[in-house]
Amino acid sequence: MPAQLKHIQSIASLTDEALLVEFKKQNDQQLLAQLYMRYTSLVYGVCMKYLKDAEAAKDAVMNIYQELLTKLQTHEVDNFKSWLYVVAKNHCLMQLRKDKKMQIVEFTPTVMQSEDFSHLDDVLEKESELKKLEFCIEHLPDEQKQSIQLFYLESKCYNEIVEQTGYEWNKVRSLIQNGRRNLKICMEKNG
């Protein structure tokens, strides 16, 4: 039996944990690829659930693999399958959030120039709402304010906020939920 085939078979028999340890030691992408291949259907399923498009899901599966190359260098992973599920989910949510920001506006030549200034009322109303929102954000407790700003204004996912703030994942989730609720109350009170 050729040496290469024996090597592949020995890699295939390793546990997830052993493959992770060896990947971190050797930085051998073949080890990570072997581990990732075990869970590509799981990742694809998660991506289909969130992205609802086969081509986008396939692209996401490839992009997530690329993310793993860097993330695994800095993260301690106890249960690869669970951790990968969360990485895939967060990747898809970030993709959806990014896609929402890119709005396509149709060009309508007849609307380009007009002597009607009623659109300024909308602008002033939105500006007023933004000022209220800024006021309410500033009056949140510090931890909620920081979490809300990182999540909504800087588009960070929960895991990135955990890394940046040192808070536990559940605390970040709670701070964002409570912050959102407090913002709604403040906006209604100052409405």
Short mmCIF file of C-alpha atoms in Angstrom, two decimals:
data_model
loop_
_atom_site.label_atom_id
_atom_site.label_comp_id
_atom_site.label_asym_id
_atom_site.label_seq_id
_atom_site.Cartn_x
_atom_site.Cartn_y
_atom_site.Cartn_z
CA MET A 1 0.00 0.00 0.00
CA PRO A 2 1.48 3.43 -0.93
CA ALA A 3 2.64 5.63 1.96
CA GLN A 4 0.26 8.46 0.96
CA LEU A 5 -2.76 6.13 1.20
CA LYS A 6 -1.64 4.87 4.62
CA HIS A 7 -1.25 8.47 5.79
CA ILE A 8 -4.79 9.35 4.63
CA GLN A 9 -6.23 6.28 6.33
CA SER A 10 -4.43 7.07 9.59
CA ILE A 11 -5.77 10.65 9.47
CA ALA A 12 -9.31 9.37 8.85
CA SER A 13 -9.15 7.21 11.96
CA LEU A 14 -8.27 10.14 14.27
CA THR A 15 -10.92 11.69 16.53
CA ASP A 16 -12.02 15.30 16.02
CA GLU A 17 -10.00 16.35 19.06
CA ALA A 18 -6.86 14.57 17.83
CA LEU A 19 -7.18 16.14 14.38
CA LEU A 20 -7.53 19.60 15.96
CA VAL A 21 -4.44 19.08 18.11
CA GLU A 22 -2.42 17.85 15.13
CA PHE A 23 -3.66 20.69 12.92
CA LYS A 24 -2.58 23.27 15.50
CA LYS A 25 0.82 21.59 15.87
CA GLN A 26 1.57 21.07 12.19
CA ASN A 27 -0.64 23.71 10.53
CA ASP A 28 -1.35 21.03 7.89
CA GLN A 29 -4.47 21.95 5.91
CA GLN A 30 -4.97 18.29 4.98
CA LEU A 31 -5.77 17.61 8.65
CA LEU A 32 -8.28 20.46 8.82
CA ALA A 33 -9.81 19.43 5.48
CA GLN A 34 -10.30 15.88 6.78
CA LEU A 35 -12.01 17.21 9.90
CA TYR A 36 -14.15 19.70 7.98
CA MET A 37 -15.26 17.07 5.45
CA ARG A 38 -16.90 15.16 8.32
CA TYR A 39 -19.28 18.06 8.86
CA THR A 40 -19.78 19.68 5.45
CA SER A 41 -23.36 18.38 5.23
CA LEU A 42 -24.09 19.90 8.64
CA VAL A 43 -22.57 23.24 7.56
CA TYR A 44 -24.41 23.13 4.22
CA GLY A 45 -27.69 22.41 6.04
CA VAL A 46 -27.18 25.35 8.41
CA CYS A 47 -26.34 27.61 5.47
CA MET A 48 -29.44 26.49 3.53
CA LYS A 49 -31.59 27.10 6.60
CA TYR A 50 -30.44 30.71 6.88
CA LEU A 51 -29.53 31.74 3.33
CA LYS A 52 -32.30 29.77 1.55
CA ASP A 53 -30.25 29.60 -1.67
CA ALA A 54 -28.21 26.59 -2.80
CA GLU A 55 -25.46 28.60 -4.53
CA ALA A 56 -25.11 31.02 -1.61
CA ALA A 57 -24.98 28.05 0.77
CA LYS A 58 -22.22 26.38 -1.28
CA ASP A 59 -20.23 29.62 -1.29
CA ALA A 60 -20.72 29.93 2.46
CA VAL A 61 -19.44 26.36 3.03
CA MET A 62 -16.22 27.31 1.23
CA ASN A 63 -15.90 30.67 3.01
CA ILE A 64 -16.43 29.05 6.41
CA TYR A 65 -13.57 26.66 5.71
CA GLN A 66 -11.34 29.66 5.00
CA GLU A 67 -12.51 31.27 8.27
CA LEU A 68 -11.54 28.13 10.17
CA LEU A 69 -7.93 28.43 9.01
CA THR A 70 -7.54 31.62 11.03
CA LYS A 71 -10.11 31.11 13.79
CA LEU A 72 -8.69 27.77 14.90
CA GLN A 73 -5.29 29.38 15.47
CA THR A 74 -6.75 31.60 18.21
CA HIS A 75 -9.74 29.65 19.59
CA GLU A 76 -9.77 26.80 22.07
CA VAL A 77 -12.36 24.33 20.84
CA ASP A 78 -13.70 21.61 23.12
CA ASN A 79 -16.44 20.23 20.88
CA PHE A 80 -15.65 20.87 17.21
CA LYS A 81 -19.09 19.94 15.86
CA SER A 82 -20.95 22.31 18.20
CA TRP A 83 -18.41 25.07 17.71
CA LEU A 84 -18.57 24.68 13.92
CA TYR A 85 -22.37 24.88 14.01
CA VAL A 86 -22.15 28.24 15.82
CA VAL A 87 -19.46 29.50 13.41
CA ALA A 88 -21.64 28.52 10.42
CA LYS A 89 -24.73 30.12 11.92
CA ASN A 90 -22.88 33.36 12.73
CA HIS A 91 -21.34 33.43 9.26
CA CYS A 92 -24.79 33.18 7.68
CA LEU A 93 -26.29 35.81 9.99
CA MET A 94 -23.44 38.19 9.20
CA GLN A 95 -23.97 37.52 5.48
CA LEU A 96 -27.68 38.28 5.79
CA ARG A 97 -26.99 41.44 7.78
CA LYS A 98 -24.40 42.56 5.20
CA ASP A 99 -26.81 41.86 2.32
CA LYS A 100 -29.53 43.94 4.01
CA LYS A 101 -27.26 46.99 4.08
CA MET A 102 -26.75 46.82 0.33
CA GLN A 103 -29.98 48.30 -0.96
CA ILE A 104 -30.60 48.51 -4.67
CA VAL A 105 -32.27 51.76 -5.64
CA GLU A 106 -33.97 51.99 -8.98
CA PHE A 107 -33.15 55.06 -11.07
CA THR A 108 -36.25 57.04 -11.97
CA PRO A 109 -35.41 60.03 -14.19
CA THR A 110 -38.76 61.79 -13.58
CA VAL A 111 -38.07 61.98 -9.86
CA MET A 112 -34.58 63.38 -10.23
CA GLN A 113 -35.51 67.05 -10.25
CA SER A 114 -38.60 68.51 -8.73
CA GLU A 115 -39.68 71.74 -7.13
CA ASP A 116 -41.61 69.76 -4.55
CA PHE A 117 -39.69 69.85 -1.25
CA SER A 118 -42.03 67.54 0.68
CA HIS A 119 -39.24 64.95 0.80
CA LEU A 120 -37.43 67.26 3.25
CA ASP A 121 -40.14 66.53 5.83
CA ASP A 122 -39.15 62.85 5.72
CA VAL A 123 -35.48 63.77 6.08
CA LEU A 124 -36.20 66.01 9.08
CA GLU A 125 -38.36 63.33 10.67
CA LYS A 126 -35.64 60.69 10.24
CA GLU A 127 -33.05 63.11 11.60
CA SER A 128 -35.23 63.69 14.66
CA GLU A 129 -35.61 59.92 15.18
CA LEU A 130 -31.83 59.46 14.91
CA LYS A 131 -31.22 62.17 17.52
CA LYS A 132 -33.68 60.44 19.87
CA LEU A 133 -31.96 57.13 19.25
CA GLU A 134 -28.52 58.63 19.94
CA PHE A 135 -29.88 60.19 23.14
CA CYS A 136 -31.37 56.86 24.26
CA ILE A 137 -28.19 54.92 23.46
CA GLU A 138 -26.14 57.38 25.52
CA HIS A 139 -28.44 56.83 28.50
CA LEU A 140 -28.16 53.03 28.49
CA PRO A 141 -26.06 51.39 31.21
CA ASP A 142 -22.42 51.18 30.03
CA GLU A 143 -22.36 47.41 29.36
CA GLN A 144 -25.62 47.54 27.37
CA LYS A 145 -24.46 50.61 25.45
CA GLN A 146 -21.18 48.95 24.51
CA SER A 147 -22.88 45.71 23.42
CA ILE A 148 -25.58 47.53 21.42
CA GLN A 149 -22.98 49.69 19.65
CA LEU A 150 -20.79 46.70 18.79
CA PHE A 151 -23.71 44.58 17.56
CA TYR A 152 -25.78 47.13 15.64
CA LEU A 153 -23.39 49.91 14.71
CA GLU A 154 -20.22 47.89 14.14
CA SER A 155 -22.01 44.71 12.90
CA LYS A 156 -20.10 42.42 15.29
CA CYS A 157 -21.48 38.95 16.01
CA TYR A 158 -21.91 37.65 19.56
CA ASN A 159 -18.61 35.75 19.46
CA GLU A 160 -16.69 38.84 18.35
CA ILE A 161 -18.30 40.88 21.15
CA VAL A 162 -17.32 38.15 23.64
CA GLU A 163 -13.73 38.35 22.42
CA GLN A 164 -13.62 42.14 22.52
CA THR A 165 -15.36 42.69 25.87
CA GLY A 166 -14.48 39.56 27.81
CA TYR A 167 -18.16 39.06 28.76
CA GLU A 168 -19.64 35.58 28.64
CA TRP A 169 -21.70 34.71 25.54
CA ASN A 170 -24.99 34.53 27.49
CA LYS A 171 -24.27 37.90 29.10
CA VAL A 172 -23.72 39.48 25.68
CA ARG A 173 -27.01 38.05 24.45
CA SER A 174 -28.78 39.33 27.57
CA LEU A 175 -27.17 42.79 27.32
CA ILE A 176 -28.27 43.15 23.69
CA GLN A 177 -31.84 41.97 24.40
CA ASN A 178 -32.19 44.22 27.45
CA GLY A 179 -30.53 47.13 25.65
CA ARG A 180 -32.93 46.77 22.72
CA ARG A 181 -35.90 46.69 25.12
CA ASN A 182 -34.60 49.75 27.02
CA LEU A 183 -34.06 51.62 23.75
CA LYS A 184 -37.64 50.91 22.69
CA ILE A 185 -38.97 52.15 26.04
CA CYS A 186 -36.81 55.28 25.87
CA MET A 187 -37.85 56.03 22.28
CA GLU A 188 -41.53 55.66 23.15
CA LYS A 189 -41.11 57.85 26.24
CA ASN A 190 -39.33 60.57 24.24
CA GLY A 191 -41.55 60.17 21.18
#
